Amino acid sequence: MRVPLSWLKEYVEITQSPQELAHTLTMAGLEVETLDYIGTDWGDRIITAQITHLEKVPGSDHLSYTRVNTGSGEIGVICGAPNIKEGDKVPLALPGARIGDLTIGVARKMGYVSEGMLCSPRELGLGSDHSGIYILDPETPLGVKLADLLSDVVLEFAIKAHRGDLSSIIGIAREVAALTHKPLRLPEPRFNEQGQPAAELVKVTVEDTALCPRYSARVISGVKIGPSPGWMARRLLMAGMRPINLIVDITNYVMLEVGQPLHAFDYDLVREHHIIVRRARDGEEITTLDGVQRRLRNDMLLITDPQGPTAIAGVMGSAISEVNEGTTRILLESANFRPASVRRTAVALGLRTESSSRFEKGLDPELTIFGANRAAQLMAELAGGQVHPGIVDVYPQPVEARSILFSPAEVEWLTGLKVTSRQVHEALSALEFKVEEVSAAADAFGGEQLLRVTVPTFRGDIEEGADLVEEVLRMIGYDQLPATVPEGPLPEPQSDHWFEREYEIREILIGLGLHEILTYAMTSRQRMLNLLAEVNAQTAQVLLQKPADDGQAGWVIAGAQARGGSENGFASDSREPFDARSLPAVTIANPLSNELECMRLTLLSGLMETLQENSKRNRAGLRLFEIGRRYLPRGAGELPEERRCAGIALCGPAAISWVPELARPADFYDLKGIVETLLERLHIQRYRFSAAQHPTFHPGRCALLEVGVGRPDADDGERFTPVGFLGEVHPLVQQRYDLPHRAYLCELDLEILYAAVPERLNYAPISRHQELTRDLAVVVDQQVPARAVQEAIERHGGELLRTVALFDVYTGAPIPPGKKSLTYTLLYQAQDRTLTDAEANALQERIVAALAEEFGAVLRS
Amino acid sequence: MIEQLDALLAQLDALQERALRELETINSSAELEDWDVRYLGRHRGELKNFSTLIPKLGKAERPVIGQKINAVKEKLESALEARRQELRDRELREALERERLDVTLPGRALPAGHMHPISRTILEVARIFTRMGFQVVQGPEIETDYYNFQALNIPVDHPARDMQDTFWVVPGEILLRTQTSPMQIRVMQTTRPPVRVIVPGKVFRHEAIDASHEAMFHQIEGLLVDERCTMADLKGSLARFAREMFGEDRRVRFRGSYFPFTEPSAEVDIDCILCKGSGCRLCKYSGWLEILGSGMVHPRVLREVGYDPHKYRGYAFGMGVERIAMLKYAIGEIRLFSGNDLRFLRQF
Ligand SMILES: [Zn+2]
């Protein structure tokens, strides 16, 4: 909402500077977004001039050459605008003038010399109109600095959704008056009524009074259509509207001034002179004034005549009964429409207008008469119109002013600000609330004085005490609020620890040299399918799999049941080419782009893409992690499941470094080491890694991590539940991301991970008895997993075997091909006595024998 | 005999002088041991040779010579020991010199990771409010229309929905939450006052992405409900937050605003952290920076969750984490946060 200060001053005296006024209004909740100083940059080189001669420039389809009278002489100017004619008075920028970033000079073009420029409203900063040159009032003196005539200050407001009454100059003036203790001067429309009464000239039928609570119509005849007077055109321009013709401009002017949207029909084009307000029929069509044919729905309200629609109520009219050059009689509509209906219609049609944006915030039905009369007055005064007696007014249920019993004590109760009953009285009265004192006993807020407050009908937003508290606060000033500390009791601690947990993971991973990234939760199915070496219905399932909810071992496919209970619930034949669209994901109905069409099922695609982005400009390796959610679809109408996850990505060396082990590109064991350290830091003791297959990963370099949940000694025993996969990215996947080194990825389900974190730590006393160390080197087949050997050692070593640590893995001569040597150091110790060498040796022999039996292991000599 | 005695004494003096001279030229412990054997050796050392002469001397001369031999021996032994220490010191010095490192070479530390500035900012804000007794909770990022709008006094077809263009999953029913405020409802529905929570999290707006707009960003919601809280408490809490977050001398300004789920509502500004209020480009020459929106929980919202608005009062506020971080770290572009450029992330 653009409010020219000069216009505002017509209704209220303003003694503050524009900045002070803007501050006063902003503090009271009417935020002035910008102060637009019109004309301060015009200088003295933009003056008024008159076109004395106009000719087409030969060889150009749009340029014309003009001679203009500058008041002190005549100069030639080339102009490309279509709207000028001889005799027009126009703004002229002389050489040396600045228009935006452009300095006007003398130019030679197509054989003419142009010694200046004629300006459009937009070039002068007067609104956005750039369709032609700004034509000045015929009475304008020549050769005068434009700044002396037209400079102004425009306050630009963002009108909040609940205050339809502020979408007008008078609405703003009312606030200014209340806040600065000045009287409000409202225009009083006065005009003569004559001729046949309106009621005999027009019939109005409102079929849906719920959507149209009031419809008021006037008839004005004998109007002359022409351009608006300069003062009106200028105000419209500064308020951001484009002058069209006098009648349309009057309706717009009154809408800006009063806040009541109006529509002028050509009376003679309204068939049978009968206005019918009704809902559209489904599929009914109308061509609106912007030339677009629109299909309507039954929940949209129309203005029609007996033969068809003439306007979409409160949104836009149609060409059928539009005011035109030949119009002489006006049927003026001043109506009130239900906000939700206008809004729904405007949103559905993608057609937001000055009118619809006012109706959807809610307008006062009492305003229609004032608006109609103000427009009738202007049509009589400016267009020579004759106003027919009376208003046809369909208003079956007049609004009743709301009355609220209000305790001034509620102000302090809610805000902590001490106010007197008198202050409350004054504040509300200034805003045109009617306030009466009512005697009462002590009320809920500890007050003894009650007020009966009658809310003006234009304040539909005021419904109860809290609303009145805000009004009082606005008038007294938010800056009067004291600042205190809440002294109420603290709540019971609650059990959601996820905030702390996620930061615990963050701190651990950062400590391991990983950088945290934060990617979009929106992605596309195709971007996620890029993670699969081979894409088919079978492999795509991994994107949907999640640990079983009940803590049972294994994975389940998210949403499979809702999709029909089959094994995976989507697609069937893995030999068919896979259609990305068949991948179930939470789809966004109105995405910003195809790249952001659904919610992610995995963090890994964002990690891979971030590796790719950064590898272009980063010679050192990359070590990244993200903590966020996977969004797994559930049944239709259900909110999706949001699973908390951590994803890790490594690619290349830890650093550019002279230290060889830091300069070495990351490998599988770097990633696994990170995961193991994470487990250690979380004190998770029961976990296992095993070789696994996953379509994102190298088939020989992928592990599944499972953690033990439940207790080994519980009835249902300990179960291992999957947490996630880690591995080297499959070369076919790697190719798609164009990375300079092999990439390693891991995605962990934090909810399962934390289920395995022990509730408390168990301390075991340190044994004071001597410990015995034995080394053990065995040769086994290459295929034997190290974990199996270690577990066997632990099992057979029993309680007295305190720790086992692998310290060498060796292949090559003299170890036979196909074999590997594993060397462990074992530490034996008893809690209650000193072990003898013989005991340790016996255990060691038992272990060797067991390894020989289970794995064919032989001692390495 | 006297002559013989004098000659012997002179020989011993000469021996001592020769040995000491020689000792001074010795540079290694091997030579030193050799010298030791040569002069002080128990079997064939030169001094020993003199001792063997003693029995051949007269009774009167014996003690004189014996004493002289001992004196020379002591002298040589102490000289040897001093020389030995000198050599040891020198050898250690040389060994240390050989082991000298270039201590200006980079260390072998593992490169440090960094927390994303959004996570860091959320943590800072959370710490400030947890010190004031707030608890941190989180909620679903995909929400229903009811929690995101209707329960917050934003009915269907309400123009306030324009303030928050929405990504829909099921139009009219399920959406990507446009604010963290739905957790106000979820928390109040499941607990009774007193309530003190803050809710950090992702939010989504259907907006074209540019230097100051993101389609996904972060908010922190705050909610306090009890039987005595007032808007003055809101002001005091936020003033404390502003001081802890942006500096001890920060001032806070409340001004009128509108949010459907608070009444009265207030926009909260701090005096500009750059120009301290005198006006600059950051604050658009107003001297103030808008940091968050707030207000007293709307009675309709309280009634919606079954709280009696004549008994319970509450305040709520919501801030954009990106905005706070941009102000705190003087970051000019919101897109940097989701850009994940390591050159940016490594600075936090
Ligand atoms: Zn500033």
CSV table of C-alpha atoms in Angstrom, one decimal, chain A residues 607-805:
chain,number,residue,atom,x,y,z
A,607,LEU,CA,26.8,-36.5,0.4
A,608,MET,CA,27.9,-37.7,-3.0
A,609,GLU,CA,26.7,-34.6,-4.7
A,610,THR,CA,28.6,-32.4,-2.1
A,611,LEU,CA,31.7,-34.5,-2.7
A,612,GLN,CA,31.3,-33.8,-6.4
A,613,GLU,CA,30.8,-30.1,-5.9
A,614,ASN,CA,33.7,-29.6,-3.7
A,615,SER,CA,36.2,-31.9,-5.5
A,616,LYS,CA,36.2,-29.4,-8.3
A,617,ARG,CA,37.9,-26.8,-6.2
A,618,ASN,CA,39.5,-28.8,-3.4
A,619,ARG,CA,42.8,-30.6,-4.0
A,620,ALA,CA,42.8,-32.0,-0.5
A,621,GLY,CA,40.5,-34.9,0.3
A,622,LEU,CA,37.0,-34.5,1.6
A,623,ARG,CA,35.6,-35.9,4.8
A,624,LEU,CA,32.0,-35.0,5.3
A,625,PHE,CA,29.0,-35.9,7.4
A,626,GLU,CA,25.4,-34.9,7.7
A,627,ILE,CA,22.9,-35.5,10.4
A,628,GLY,CA,19.3,-35.4,9.1
A,629,ARG,CA,16.2,-37.3,8.4
A,630,ARG,CA,15.1,-39.9,5.8
A,631,TYR,CA,11.4,-39.5,4.9
A,632,LEU,CA,9.9,-42.9,4.4
A,633,PRO,CA,6.4,-43.0,2.9
A,634,ARG,CA,3.6,-44.6,4.9
A,635,GLY,CA,0.0,-45.2,3.9
A,636,ALA,CA,-2.1,-42.6,2.0
A,637,GLY,CA,-3.1,-39.7,4.3
A,638,GLU,CA,-0.6,-40.7,7.0
A,639,LEU,CA,2.4,-38.5,7.9
A,640,PRO,CA,5.6,-40.1,6.6
A,641,GLU,CA,8.1,-41.7,8.9
A,642,GLU,CA,11.0,-39.5,9.6
A,643,ARG,CA,14.1,-41.5,10.6
A,644,ARG,CA,17.1,-39.8,12.2
A,645,CYS,CA,20.3,-40.7,10.4
A,646,ALA,CA,23.9,-39.8,10.1
A,647,GLY,CA,25.7,-40.1,6.8
A,648,ILE,CA,29.5,-40.1,6.3
A,649,ALA,CA,31.5,-39.6,3.1
A,650,LEU,CA,35.3,-39.9,2.6
A,651,CYS,CA,37.1,-39.2,-0.6
A,652,GLY,CA,40.9,-38.8,-1.0
A,653,PRO,CA,43.6,-38.0,1.5
A,654,ALA,CA,42.9,-36.5,5.0
A,655,ALA,CA,45.0,-33.5,4.1
A,656,ILE,CA,47.6,-32.2,1.7
A,657,SER,CA,50.5,-33.1,3.9
A,658,TRP,CA,54.2,-34.0,3.9
A,659,VAL,CA,53.3,-36.8,6.3
A,660,PRO,CA,52.8,-39.9,4.2
A,661,GLU,CA,50.0,-41.5,6.3
A,662,LEU,CA,47.9,-38.2,6.1
A,663,ALA,CA,48.5,-37.8,2.4
A,664,ARG,CA,47.3,-41.3,1.7
A,665,PRO,CA,43.8,-41.5,0.1
A,666,ALA,CA,41.1,-42.7,2.4
A,667,ASP,CA,40.3,-46.4,2.2
A,668,PHE,CA,37.7,-48.7,3.6
A,669,TYR,CA,39.5,-49.1,7.0
A,670,ASP,CA,39.6,-45.3,7.5
A,671,LEU,CA,35.8,-45.3,7.2
A,672,LYS,CA,35.4,-48.4,9.4
A,673,GLY,CA,37.8,-46.8,12.0
A,674,ILE,CA,35.6,-43.8,12.2
A,675,VAL,CA,32.5,-45.9,12.7
A,676,GLU,CA,34.3,-48.0,15.4
A,677,THR,CA,35.5,-44.9,17.2
A,678,LEU,CA,31.9,-43.6,17.2
A,679,LEU,CA,30.8,-46.9,18.7
A,680,GLU,CA,33.5,-46.7,21.3
A,681,ARG,CA,32.6,-43.2,22.2
A,682,LEU,CA,29.0,-44.2,22.6
A,683,HIS,CA,30.1,-47.1,24.8
A,684,ILE,CA,28.3,-49.6,22.5
A,685,GLN,CA,30.0,-52.9,23.2
A,686,ARG,CA,27.9,-55.3,21.4
A,687,TYR,CA,28.2,-54.9,17.7
A,688,ARG,CA,29.4,-56.7,14.6
A,689,PHE,CA,30.5,-56.0,11.1
A,690,SER,CA,30.0,-58.5,8.4
A,691,ALA,CA,30.6,-58.7,4.7
A,692,ALA,CA,27.5,-57.5,2.8
A,693,GLN,CA,26.1,-56.8,-0.6
A,694,HIS,CA,24.5,-53.5,-1.4
A,695,PRO,CA,23.8,-52.0,-4.9
A,696,THR,CA,25.7,-48.7,-4.0
A,697,PHE,CA,28.9,-50.5,-2.9
A,698,HIS,CA,31.8,-52.5,-4.2
A,699,PRO,CA,30.7,-56.1,-3.8
A,700,GLY,CA,33.9,-57.0,-2.0
A,701,ARG,CA,34.2,-53.8,0.1
A,702,CYS,CA,30.9,-53.4,1.9
A,703,ALA,CA,30.0,-54.2,5.5
A,704,LEU,CA,26.8,-54.3,7.4
A,705,LEU,CA,26.9,-52.9,10.9
A,706,GLU,CA,24.6,-54.5,13.4
A,707,VAL,CA,24.3,-53.7,17.1
A,708,GLY,CA,23.1,-55.8,19.9
A,709,VAL,CA,19.8,-54.5,21.4
A,710,GLY,CA,18.1,-56.2,24.4
A,711,ARG,CA,20.2,-58.0,26.9
A,712,PRO,CA,22.0,-61.3,26.5
A,713,ASP,CA,20.5,-62.6,29.8
A,714,ALA,CA,17.0,-61.5,29.1
A,715,ASP,CA,14.3,-64.0,28.3
A,716,ASP,CA,14.1,-63.1,24.6
A,717,GLY,CA,17.9,-62.8,24.5
A,718,GLU,CA,20.1,-60.4,22.7
A,719,ARG,CA,19.3,-59.6,19.1
A,720,PHE,CA,21.5,-58.0,16.5
A,721,THR,CA,19.7,-55.2,14.6
A,722,PRO,CA,21.0,-53.6,11.5
A,723,VAL,CA,22.2,-50.0,11.8
A,724,GLY,CA,23.5,-49.4,8.3
A,725,PHE,CA,26.0,-50.2,5.6
A,726,LEU,CA,29.5,-48.8,5.0
A,727,GLY,CA,31.7,-49.4,2.1
A,728,GLU,CA,33.6,-48.3,-1.0
A,729,VAL,CA,31.3,-46.8,-3.6
A,730,HIS,CA,30.8,-49.1,-6.6
A,731,PRO,CA,32.9,-48.0,-9.6
A,732,LEU,CA,29.8,-47.7,-11.8
A,733,VAL,CA,28.3,-45.3,-9.2
A,734,GLN,CA,31.6,-43.5,-8.7
A,735,GLN,CA,31.7,-42.7,-12.5
A,736,ARG,CA,28.5,-40.7,-12.3
A,737,TYR,CA,29.9,-38.3,-9.8
A,738,ASP,CA,33.3,-37.7,-11.5
A,739,LEU,CA,35.4,-37.9,-8.4
A,740,PRO,CA,39.2,-37.9,-8.4
A,741,HIS,CA,39.5,-40.6,-5.7
A,742,ARG,CA,37.5,-43.6,-4.6
A,743,ALA,CA,34.7,-42.6,-2.3
A,744,TYR,CA,33.5,-44.3,0.9
A,745,LEU,CA,30.1,-43.9,2.2
A,746,CYS,CA,28.1,-44.9,5.3
A,747,GLU,CA,24.6,-44.3,6.6
A,748,LEU,CA,23.7,-45.1,10.1
A,749,ASP,CA,20.2,-45.2,11.6
A,750,LEU,CA,20.6,-43.2,14.8
A,751,GLU,CA,17.5,-44.6,16.4
A,752,ILE,CA,18.8,-48.1,16.4
A,753,LEU,CA,22.3,-46.9,17.3
A,754,TYR,CA,21.0,-45.3,20.4
A,755,ALA,CA,18.9,-48.3,21.3
A,756,ALA,CA,22.2,-50.1,21.8
A,757,VAL,CA,23.8,-47.4,24.0
A,758,PRO,CA,24.0,-48.8,27.5
A,759,GLU,CA,21.8,-47.0,30.0
A,760,ARG,CA,24.6,-46.9,32.4
A,761,LEU,CA,28.3,-47.8,32.4
A,762,ASN,CA,29.5,-50.8,34.4
A,763,TYR,CA,32.8,-50.4,36.2
A,764,ALA,CA,35.0,-53.4,36.8
A,765,PRO,CA,37.7,-53.1,39.5
A,766,ILE,CA,41.2,-53.2,38.2
A,767,SER,CA,42.9,-56.5,39.0
A,768,ARG,CA,46.0,-56.2,41.2
A,769,HIS,CA,47.3,-59.6,40.0
A,770,GLN,CA,50.1,-60.0,37.5
A,771,GLU,CA,49.1,-60.3,33.8
A,772,LEU,CA,50.7,-62.7,31.4
A,773,THR,CA,51.2,-61.8,27.7
A,774,ARG,CA,51.4,-64.4,24.9
A,775,ASP,CA,51.7,-63.7,21.2
A,776,LEU,CA,49.8,-65.9,18.8
A,777,ALA,CA,50.5,-66.1,15.0
A,778,VAL,CA,48.3,-68.3,12.9
A,779,VAL,CA,48.1,-69.0,9.2
A,780,VAL,CA,44.6,-69.4,7.8
A,781,ASP,CA,42.9,-69.3,4.4
A,782,GLN,CA,42.5,-65.8,2.9
A,783,GLN,CA,38.7,-66.2,3.0
A,784,VAL,CA,38.5,-66.7,6.7
A,785,PRO,CA,37.1,-63.4,8.2
A,786,ALA,CA,39.3,-61.9,10.9
A,787,ARG,CA,36.2,-61.4,13.0
A,788,ALA,CA,35.5,-65.1,13.1
A,789,VAL,CA,39.1,-65.9,14.3
A,790,GLN,CA,38.9,-63.2,16.9
A,791,GLU,CA,35.6,-64.4,18.2
A,792,ALA,CA,36.9,-68.0,18.4
A,793,ILE,CA,39.9,-66.8,20.4
A,794,GLU,CA,37.7,-64.9,22.8
A,795,ARG,CA,35.3,-67.8,23.2
A,796,HIS,CA,38.0,-70.3,24.0
A,797,GLY,CA,40.1,-68.0,26.0
A,798,GLY,CA,37.2,-67.6,28.4
A,799,GLU,CA,37.2,-65.3,31.4
A,800,LEU,CA,40.9,-65.3,32.0
A,801,LEU,CA,41.6,-63.9,28.6
A,802,ARG,CA,41.4,-60.2,29.3
A,803,THR,CA,42.1,-58.7,25.9
A,804,VAL,CA,43.0,-59.8,22.4
A,805,ALA,CA,44.5,-57.4,19.9
